PDB file of C-alpha atoms in Angstrom:
ATOM      1  CA  UNK A   1     -67.940  31.014  50.870  1.00 72.00           C
ATOM      2  CA  UNK A   2     -71.390  29.524  50.809  1.00 84.00           C
ATOM      3  CA  UNK A   3     -72.590  26.984  53.369  1.00 85.00           C
ATOM      4  CA  UNK A   4     -72.321  23.882  51.111  1.00 86.00           C
ATOM      5  CA  UNK A   5     -68.771  24.766  50.015  1.00 86.00           C
ATOM      6  CA  UNK A   6     -67.762  25.341  53.620  1.00 88.00           C
ATOM      7  CA  UNK A   7     -69.291  22.011  54.586  1.00 88.00           C
ATOM      8  CA  UNK A   8     -67.388  20.235  51.783  1.00 89.00           C
ATOM      9  CA  UNK A   9     -64.095  21.807  52.917  1.00 90.00           C
ATOM     10  CA  UNK A  10     -64.744  20.753  56.519  1.00 90.00           C
ATOM     11  CA  UNK A  11     -65.591  17.170  55.503  1.00 91.00           C
ATOM     12  CA  UNK A  12     -62.432  17.016  53.378  1.00 92.00           C
ATOM     13  CA  UNK A  13     -60.277  18.331  56.208  1.00 91.00           C
ATOM     14  CA  UNK A  14     -61.773  15.889  58.688  1.00 90.00           C
ATOM     15  CA  UNK A  15     -61.324  12.990  56.264  1.00 90.00           C
ATOM     16  CA  UNK A  16     -57.679  13.972  55.651  1.00 92.00           C
ATOM     17  CA  UNK A  17     -56.776  12.753  59.138  1.00 91.00           C
ATOM     18  CA  UNK A  18     -56.933   9.224  57.706  1.00 93.00           C
ATOM     19  CA  UNK A  19     -53.839  10.098  55.644  1.00 93.00           C
ATOM     20  CA  UNK A  20     -51.916   9.611  58.905  1.00 93.00           C
ATOM     21  CA  UNK A  21     -52.874   5.933  59.022  1.00 93.00           C
ATOM     22  CA  UNK A  22     -50.058   4.702  56.709  1.00 94.00           C
ATOM     23  CA  UNK A  23     -47.540   6.515  58.912  1.00 95.00           C
ATOM     24  CA  UNK A  24     -48.799   4.746  62.021  1.00 94.00           C
ATOM     25  CA  UNK A  25     -48.756   1.429  60.151  1.00 95.00           C
ATOM     26  CA  UNK A  26     -45.121   2.053  59.149  1.00 96.00           C
ATOM     27  CA  UNK A  27     -44.291   2.665  62.811  1.00 95.00           C
ATOM     28  CA  UNK A  28     -45.793  -0.750  63.575  1.00 93.00           C
ATOM     29  CA  UNK A  29     -43.581  -2.344  60.925  1.00 95.00           C
ATOM     30  CA  UNK A  30     -40.542  -0.583  62.365  1.00 95.00           C
ATOM     31  CA  UNK A  31     -41.300  -2.365  65.658  1.00 94.00           C
ATOM     32  CA  UNK A  32     -40.755  -5.644  63.816  1.00 95.00           C
ATOM     33  CA  UNK A  33     -37.370  -4.363  62.629  1.00 94.00           C
ATOM     34  CA  UNK A  34     -36.421  -3.414  66.204  1.00 93.00           C
ATOM     35  CA  UNK A  35     -37.493  -6.846  67.434  1.00 93.00           C
ATOM     36  CA  UNK A  36     -35.403  -8.570  64.777  1.00 95.00           C
ATOM     37  CA  UNK A  37     -32.388  -6.376  65.533  1.00 93.00           C
ATOM     38  CA  UNK A  38     -32.728  -7.033  69.279  1.00 92.00           C
ATOM     39  CA  UNK A  39     -32.868 -10.789  68.623  1.00 94.00           C
ATOM     40  CA  UNK A  40     -29.782 -10.492  66.417  1.00 94.00           C
ATOM     41  CA  UNK A  41     -27.977  -8.601  69.183  1.00 92.00           C
ATOM     42  CA  UNK A  42     -29.069 -11.191  71.752  1.00 93.00           C
ATOM     43  CA  UNK A  43     -27.945 -14.071  69.509  1.00 94.00           C
ATOM     44  CA  UNK A  44     -24.547 -12.453  69.052  1.00 92.00           C
ATOM     45  CA  UNK A  45     -24.367 -11.888  72.809  1.00 92.00           C
ATOM     46  CA  UNK A  46     -25.358 -15.480  73.627  1.00 92.00           C
ATOM     47  CA  UNK A  47     -22.952 -17.068  71.148  1.00 94.00           C
ATOM     48  CA  UNK A  48     -19.978 -14.929  72.209  1.00 93.00           C
ATOM     49  CA  UNK A  49     -20.781 -14.517  75.900  1.00 91.00           C
ATOM     50  CA  UNK A  50     -17.545 -16.013  77.231  1.00 93.00           C
ATOM     51  CA  UNK A  51     -15.400 -14.072  74.759  1.00 93.00           C
ATOM     52  CA  UNK A  52     -16.836 -10.679  75.727  1.00 89.00           C
ATOM     53  CA  UNK A  53     -15.295  -8.396  78.283  1.00 87.00           C
ATOM     54  CA  UNK A  54     -17.503  -6.958  81.002  1.00 85.00           C
ATOM     55  CA  UNK A  55     -17.473  -3.615  79.210  1.00 81.00           C
ATOM     56  CA  UNK A  56     -18.587  -5.228  75.940  1.00 84.00           C
ATOM     57  CA  UNK A  57     -21.392  -7.030  77.795  1.00 88.00           C
ATOM     58  CA  UNK A  58     -22.558  -3.743  79.324  1.00 86.00           C
ATOM     59  CA  UNK A  59     -22.431  -2.059  75.903  1.00 84.00           C
ATOM     60  CA  UNK A  60     -24.490  -4.856  74.323  1.00 87.00           C
ATOM     61  CA  UNK A  61     -27.023  -4.642  77.155  1.00 89.00           C
ATOM     62  CA  UNK A  62     -27.228  -0.869  76.757  1.00 86.00           C
ATOM     63  CA  UNK A  63     -27.873  -1.345  73.028  1.00 86.00           C
ATOM     64  CA  UNK A  64     -30.820  -3.637  73.772  1.00 90.00           C
ATOM     65  CA  UNK A  65     -32.143  -1.203  76.412  1.00 89.00           C
ATOM     66  CA  UNK A  66     -31.779   1.604  73.877  1.00 86.00           C
ATOM     67  CA  UNK A  67     -33.780  -0.349  71.280  1.00 89.00           C
ATOM     68  CA  UNK A  68     -36.440  -1.134  73.893  1.00 90.00           C
ATOM     69  CA  UNK A  69     -36.807   2.538  74.813  1.00 86.00           C
ATOM     70  CA  UNK A  70     -37.143   3.556  71.161  1.00 87.00           C
ATOM     71  CA  UNK A  71     -39.642   0.745  70.508  1.00 91.00           C
ATOM     72  CA  UNK A  72     -41.711   1.788  73.537  1.00 87.00           C
ATOM     73  CA  UNK A  73     -41.641   5.337  72.271  1.00 86.00           C
ATOM     74  CA  UNK A  74     -42.877   4.171  68.874  1.00 90.00           C
ATOM     75  CA  UNK A  75     -45.798   2.350  70.513  1.00 88.00           C
ATOM     76  CA  UNK A  76     -46.701   5.400  72.597  1.00 85.00           C
ATOM     77  CA  UNK A  77     -46.575   7.769  69.613  1.00 86.00           C
ATOM     78  CA  UNK A  78     -48.474   5.424  67.292  1.00 89.00           C
ATOM     79  CA  UNK A  79     -51.260   4.530  69.723  1.00 87.00           C
ATOM     80  CA  UNK A  80     -51.795   7.985  71.203  1.00 84.00           C
ATOM     81  CA  UNK A  81     -51.466   9.637  67.796  1.00 85.00           C
ATOM     82  CA  UNK A  82     -53.999   7.294  66.229  1.00 87.00           C
ATOM     83  CA  UNK A  83     -56.467   7.811  69.059  1.00 85.00           C
ATOM     84  CA  UNK A  84     -55.938  11.586  69.156  1.00 82.00           C
ATOM     85  CA  UNK A  85     -55.983  12.338  65.444  1.00 84.00           C
ATOM     86  CA  UNK A  86     -57.799   9.502  63.691  1.00 86.00           C
ATOM     87  CA  UNK A  87     -60.284   7.579  65.789  1.00 83.00           C
ATOM     88  CA  UNK A  88     -60.752   6.402  69.376  1.00 79.00           C
ATOM     89  CA  UNK A  89     -59.969   2.751  69.970  1.00 77.00           C
ATOM     90  CA  UNK A  90     -62.845   0.371  70.468  1.00 73.00           C
ATOM     91  CA  UNK A  91     -61.902  -2.613  72.558  1.00 65.00           C
ATOM     92  CA  UNK A  92     -61.446  -5.552  70.254  1.00 63.00           C
ATOM     93  CA  UNK A  93     -62.793  -8.716  71.820  1.00 60.00           C
ATOM     94  CA  UNK A  94     -60.602  -9.717  74.732  1.00 62.00           C
ATOM     95  CA  UNK A  95     -57.838  -7.286  73.778  1.00 67.00           C
ATOM     96  CA  UNK A  96     -57.024  -4.983  76.651  1.00 72.00           C
ATOM     97  CA  UNK A  97     -56.442  -1.279  76.114  1.00 71.00           C
ATOM     98  CA  UNK A  98     -53.409   0.199  77.918  1.00 72.00           C
ATOM     99  CA  UNK A  99     -54.541   2.244  80.930  1.00 70.00           C
ATOM    100  CA  UNK A 100     -52.678   5.345  79.742  1.00 69.00           C
ATOM    101  CA  UNK A 101     -54.404   5.369  76.358  1.00 69.00           C
ATOM    102  CA  UNK A 102     -56.896   8.182  76.121  1.00 67.00           C
ATOM    103  CA  UNK A 103     -55.167  10.098  78.912  1.00 69.00           C
ATOM    104  CA  UNK A 104     -52.302  11.453  76.814  1.00 69.00           C
ATOM    105  CA  UNK A 105     -52.736  14.755  75.049  1.00 70.00           C
ATOM    106  CA  UNK A 106     -50.228  16.073  72.521  1.00 73.00           C
ATOM    107  CA  UNK A 107     -48.416  18.109  75.200  1.00 74.00           C
ATOM    108  CA  UNK A 108     -47.947  15.056  77.401  1.00 75.00           C
ATOM    109  CA  UNK A 109     -46.734  12.995  74.435  1.00 77.00           C
ATOM    110  CA  UNK A 110     -44.185  15.712  73.620  1.00 79.00           C
ATOM    111  CA  UNK A 111     -42.889  15.706  77.188  1.00 80.00           C
ATOM    112  CA  UNK A 112     -42.695  11.891  77.251  1.00 80.00           C
ATOM    113  CA  UNK A 113     -40.932  11.995  73.872  1.00 81.00           C
ATOM    114  CA  UNK A 114     -38.415  14.512  75.200  1.00 84.00           C
ATOM    115  CA  UNK A 115     -37.794  12.419  78.316  1.00 84.00           C
ATOM    116  CA  UNK A 116     -37.289   9.332  76.144  1.00 83.00           C
ATOM    117  CA  UNK A 117     -34.827  11.224  73.948  1.00 85.00           C
ATOM    118  CA  UNK A 118     -32.904  12.277  77.073  1.00 87.00           C
ATOM    119  CA  UNK A 119     -32.832   8.641  78.229  1.00 86.00           C
ATOM    120  CA  UNK A 120     -31.631   7.438  74.820  1.00 85.00           C
ATOM    121  CA  UNK A 121     -29.033  10.212  74.724  1.00 86.00           C
ATOM    122  CA  UNK A 122     -27.840   9.246  78.205  1.00 87.00           C
ATOM    123  CA  UNK A 123     -27.394   5.640  77.092  1.00 85.00           C
ATOM    124  CA  UNK A 124     -25.379   6.740  74.060  1.00 81.00           C
ATOM    125  CA  UNK A 125     -23.286   9.012  76.253  1.00 83.00           C
ATOM    126  CA  UNK A 126     -22.656   6.177  78.691  1.00 83.00           C
ATOM    127  CA  UNK A 127     -21.641   3.929  75.800  1.00 80.00           C
ATOM    128  CA  UNK A 128     -19.222   6.648  74.691  1.00 79.00           C
ATOM    129  CA  UNK A 129     -17.712   6.930  78.169  1.00 78.00           C
ATOM    130  CA  UNK A 130     -17.292   3.160  78.361  1.00 76.00           C
ATOM    131  CA  UNK A 131     -15.355   3.147  75.100  1.00 72.00           C
ATOM    132  CA  UNK A 132     -13.469   6.342  75.952  1.00 67.00           C
ATOM    133  CA  UNK A 133     -10.069   5.125  74.786  1.00 66.00           C
ATOM    134  CA  UNK A 134     -11.218   5.320  71.160  1.00 62.00           C
ATOM    135  CA  UNK A 135     -12.625   8.873  71.320  1.00 61.00           C
ATOM    136  CA  UNK A 136     -11.037  12.261  71.686  1.00 73.00           C
ATOM    137  CA  UNK A 137     -12.015  14.791  74.332  1.00 76.00           C
ATOM    138  CA  UNK A 138     -13.598  17.197  71.826  1.00 81.00           C
ATOM    139  CA  UNK A 139     -16.051  14.504  70.696  1.00 79.00           C
ATOM    140  CA  UNK A 140     -16.933  13.607  74.290  1.00 80.00           C
ATOM    141  CA  UNK A 141     -17.506  17.278  75.147  1.00 86.00           C
ATOM    142  CA  UNK A 142     -19.683  17.700  72.061  1.00 87.00           C
ATOM    143  CA  UNK A 143     -21.787  14.647  72.929  1.00 84.00           C
ATOM    144  CA  UNK A 144     -22.113  15.863  76.520  1.00 87.00           C
ATOM    145  CA  UNK A 145     -23.219  19.312  75.321  1.00 91.00           C
ATOM    146  CA  UNK A 146     -25.808  17.761  72.999  1.00 90.00           C
ATOM    147  CA  UNK A 147     -27.090  15.606  75.860  1.00 88.00           C
ATOM    148  CA  UNK A 148     -27.357  18.649  78.133  1.00 91.00           C
ATOM    149  CA  UNK A 149     -29.256  20.471  75.379  1.00 91.00           C
ATOM    150  CA  UNK A 150     -31.714  17.552  75.287  1.00 89.00           C
ATOM    151  CA  UNK A 151     -32.048  17.716  79.080  1.00 90.00           C
ATOM    152  CA  UNK A 152     -32.674  21.465  78.939  1.00 91.00           C
ATOM    153  CA  UNK A 153     -35.231  21.059  76.148  1.00 89.00           C
ATOM    154  CA  UNK A 154     -37.078  18.328  78.059  1.00 87.00           C
ATOM    155  CA  UNK A 155     -37.196  20.472  81.206  1.00 89.00           C
ATOM    156  CA  UNK A 156     -38.425  23.467  79.221  1.00 89.00           C
ATOM    157  CA  UNK A 157     -41.110  21.392  77.480  1.00 84.00           C
ATOM    158  CA  UNK A 158     -42.277  19.962  80.805  1.00 84.00           C
ATOM    159  CA  UNK A 159     -42.390  23.438  82.339  1.00 87.00           C
ATOM    160  CA  UNK A 160     -44.371  24.898  79.411  1.00 86.00           C
ATOM    161  CA  UNK A 161     -46.754  21.922  79.461  1.00 80.00           C
ATOM    162  CA  UNK A 162     -47.301  22.428  83.183  1.00 81.00           C
ATOM    163  CA  UNK A 163     -48.041  26.128  82.667  1.00 82.00           C
ATOM    164  CA  UNK A 164     -50.517  25.366  79.869  1.00 79.00           C
ATOM    165  CA  UNK A 165     -52.198  22.629  81.907  1.00 74.00           C
ATOM    166  CA  UNK A 166     -52.413  24.896  84.951  1.00 72.00           C
ATOM    167  CA  UNK A 167     -54.009  27.714  82.905  1.00 74.00           C
ATOM    168  CA  UNK A 168     -56.525  25.253  81.427  1.00 66.00           C
ATOM    169  CA  UNK A 169     -57.827  24.416  84.901  1.00 62.00           C
TER     170      UNK A 169
END
């Protein structure tokens, strides 16, 4: 391949990173959906507060916590992904950049993603245990096994990331 063709291929490949932008924008829109769903859940909670049992209140709270964890994960993936793969953030006027931005590499994001998935899985498992009278033992064992697989995967990812980081230094 001659030098000008190689240069054109490299420019095209570098420019293709901007194809990720619509995906990050969609993640931003999904945050709006999570916010609306959380408000709907809160409204339902507020209007039926005195009719709910303690268990139902805990389940509703866990649902909102679950949505918050997923929304936080979306922010982390969108911001760090944009900065890693598309373009570094310039500070916009008075807007403050999160302190962690620019410090996350793809390995760290994967580990944080895995930890978030374990947390979300734990919340779902807790919700299952709280409504145990409606589920059979086989389903509970299956959900517990899936959760433990997530825990094992997160530990393995963290261990591999630590090995890679240690070898890099």
